[in-house]
Amino acid sequence: MDTQAIDLFTPLMMGKLHLKNRMVMAPLTRSRAEQGNVPSSMAATYYSSRASAGLIITEATQASAGGQGYIATPGIHTDAQVEGWKKVTDAVHRAGGLIFMQLWHVGRISHPDFLNGALPVAPSAIAPRGVSTYTADGLKPIPAPRALETDEIPDIIQAFRHGAANAKAAGFDGVEVHGANGYLLDQFLEDGTNQRTDQYGGSIENRARLLLEVVDAVADVWGSDRVGVRLSPGGTFNDMCDCNPQETFGYAVRQLATRKLAYLHLIEPAQPQGEHPMPDLSARFFRPLYPGILIVASGYNRERANAVLKAGLADLVAFGQLFLANPDLVDRFRKNAPLNTPDPQTFYGGGAQGYIDYPTLDAA
Ligand SMILES: Cc1cc2nc3c(=O)[nH]c(=O)nc-3n(C[C@H](O)[C@H](O)[C@H](O)COP(=O)(O)O)c2cc1C
């Protein structure tokens, strides 16, 4: 197909799923989960009012209790959580949408307050510099984590498998493995956080092993065409770094390409200003390595999104803050209408304000 003819409103088949447009709602943590890390009773309204997106990806959701690192994030490891998510998937499906669950384990980006007093776990005992997390008692600095023993790693993989099975029971259309933004799988992948000497550290093949084993376990539950993976090559959030990101992420992306996944979801790095030139880690670098469906994210607006699709560099574009503030973003883009402005004060925690009260064009 001539990609010049494609725009945000061109439908796309993703395996057997029909996406009615190319606009993806990016995963957005909102920290409004209720008692027992059950999704908020307002979540069905929040997500279903955005069902005009071609695909919704949920906020990061812990596959096991040990994977939590921030207050009031939802889980998918208890029956009550599965029941809570069913209300969300039902509402989204009734509104004609598709919804994948983003599964995460935060690794070192946690605090003993979430872990019954235990230390967070990570590939290596390296503390993230300058990173704090909100706990029930307010903002607390994150301590140095404990390195996972090799024989604990099968439990991590099993937790993702269990979370994926529960997501299926909750009626999702698929799952996205969170391999981005400095959480556990990214901590294993990048050499700034992984100094292990077992089969999960050292070479690129070893550092990518946990990510790939998790993806394979989840694909075992769902079929690979219902599994996406999110990566953030060159991302520095959560004090991440890698000495050779093109090589590290190039290897991971080529390995993922062999698995015939639903999609690969890349957060493209911001271009740094000043004297430190960064290697190209945009879709331009990765597209030739990945023949499957590619989602790009980070700082896209209508014009840049259409341009990246027309250039053939991506198949779908995810919007974070714009979907957060505009439930009818698809309609607004179609009409080239003005957008609501996102309010960072209400991103995390709180109630309905800034969650389910951003007006649609019609309401405004
Ligand atoms: C409030 C907020 C919460 C976020 N939570 C998540 C998350 O749970 N998982 C994730 O992978 N990215 C998360 N992100 C990153 C977004 O998915 C997205 O990559 C980022 O906002 C850049 O895209 P944008 O410029 O379109 O907003 C979050 C971003 C924001 C603003």
mmCIF file of C-alpha atoms and ligand atoms in Angstrom, residues 26-30 58-60 102 104 176 178 180-181 183 230 265 267 297-300 318-322 324 347-348, ligand 1:
data_model
loop_
_atom_site.group_PDB
_atom_site.id
_atom_site.type_symbol
_atom_site.label_atom_id
_atom_site.label_comp_id
_atom_site.label_asym_id
_atom_site.label_seq_id
_atom_site.Cartn_x
_atom_site.Cartn_y
_atom_site.Cartn_z
ATOM 1 C CA ALA A 26 -1.283 5.500 25.247
ATOM 2 C CA PRO A 27 -1.029 3.799 28.659
ATOM 3 C CA LEU A 28 -1.603 6.400 31.379
ATOM 4 C CA THR A 29 -1.182 5.745 35.098
ATOM 5 C CA ARG A 30 -3.903 7.683 36.945
ATOM 6 C CA THR A 58 -4.726 0.673 29.882
ATOM 7 C CA GLU A 59 -2.633 2.254 32.579
ATOM 8 C CA ALA A 60 0.233 0.054 33.788
ATOM 9 C CA GLN A 102 -0.518 -2.985 29.967
ATOM 10 C CA TRP A 104 4.115 -4.276 34.493
ATOM 11 C CA GLU A 176 0.966 -5.097 26.272
ATOM 12 C CA HIS A 178 5.661 -2.985 29.667
ATOM 13 C CA ALA A 180 9.804 0.613 28.842
ATOM 14 C CA ASN A 181 10.475 3.588 31.121
ATOM 15 C CA TYR A 183 10.744 -0.668 35.060
ATOM 16 C CA ARG A 230 6.465 -1.330 24.735
ATOM 17 C CA HIS A 265 5.245 0.153 20.692
ATOM 18 C CA ILE A 267 8.503 5.648 22.892
ATOM 19 C CA ALA A 297 4.592 7.651 20.854
ATOM 20 C CA SER A 298 5.885 10.799 22.501
ATOM 21 C CA GLY A 299 4.974 14.337 21.698
ATOM 22 C CA TYR A 300 2.838 13.597 18.631
ATOM 23 C CA ALA A 318 -0.223 6.689 20.440
ATOM 24 C CA PHE A 319 -1.292 9.883 22.186
ATOM 25 C CA GLY A 320 -0.895 10.255 25.950
ATOM 26 C CA GLN A 321 -1.703 13.682 27.315
ATOM 27 C CA LEU A 322 -3.973 14.530 24.379
ATOM 28 C CA LEU A 324 -6.092 12.150 28.744
ATOM 29 C CA PHE A 347 -2.945 13.416 36.467
ATOM 30 C CA TYR A 348 -2.354 11.190 39.506
HETATM 31 C C1 LIG B 1 -0.026 10.957 33.562
HETATM 32 C C2 LIG B 1 0.844 10.016 32.769
HETATM 33 C C3 LIG B 1 0.883 8.682 33.106
HETATM 34 C C4 LIG B 1 1.634 7.764 32.339
HETATM 35 N N1 LIG B 1 1.592 6.433 32.658
HETATM 36 C C5 LIG B 1 2.197 5.535 31.852
HETATM 37 C C6 LIG B 1 2.035 4.137 32.065
HETATM 38 O O1 LIG B 1 1.311 3.683 32.961
HETATM 39 N N2 LIG B 1 2.693 3.291 31.225
HETATM 40 C C7 LIG B 1 3.488 3.749 30.195
HETATM 41 O O2 LIG B 1 4.058 2.937 29.465
HETATM 42 N N3 LIG B 1 3.636 5.066 29.965
HETATM 43 C C8 LIG B 1 2.992 5.962 30.741
HETATM 44 N N4 LIG B 1 3.096 7.307 30.460
HETATM 45 C C9 LIG B 1 3.758 7.737 29.224
HETATM 46 C C10 LIG B 1 2.726 7.902 28.088
HETATM 47 O O3 LIG B 1 2.176 6.652 27.715
HETATM 48 C C11 LIG B 1 3.343 8.562 26.845
HETATM 49 O O4 LIG B 1 4.386 7.764 26.351
HETATM 50 C C12 LIG B 1 3.873 9.955 27.153
HETATM 51 O O5 LIG B 1 2.862 10.732 27.794
HETATM 52 C C13 LIG B 1 4.329 10.692 25.900
HETATM 53 O O6 LIG B 1 3.279 10.803 24.969
HETATM 54 P P1 LIG B 1 2.442 12.161 24.820
HETATM 55 O O7 LIG B 1 3.435 13.245 24.444
HETATM 56 O O8 LIG B 1 1.475 11.871 23.680
HETATM 57 O O9 LIG B 1 1.760 12.456 26.096
HETATM 58 C C14 LIG B 1 2.387 8.235 31.233
HETATM 59 C C15 LIG B 1 2.369 9.603 30.919
HETATM 60 C C16 LIG B 1 1.600 10.482 31.648
HETATM 61 C C17 LIG B 1 1.547 11.937 31.244
#
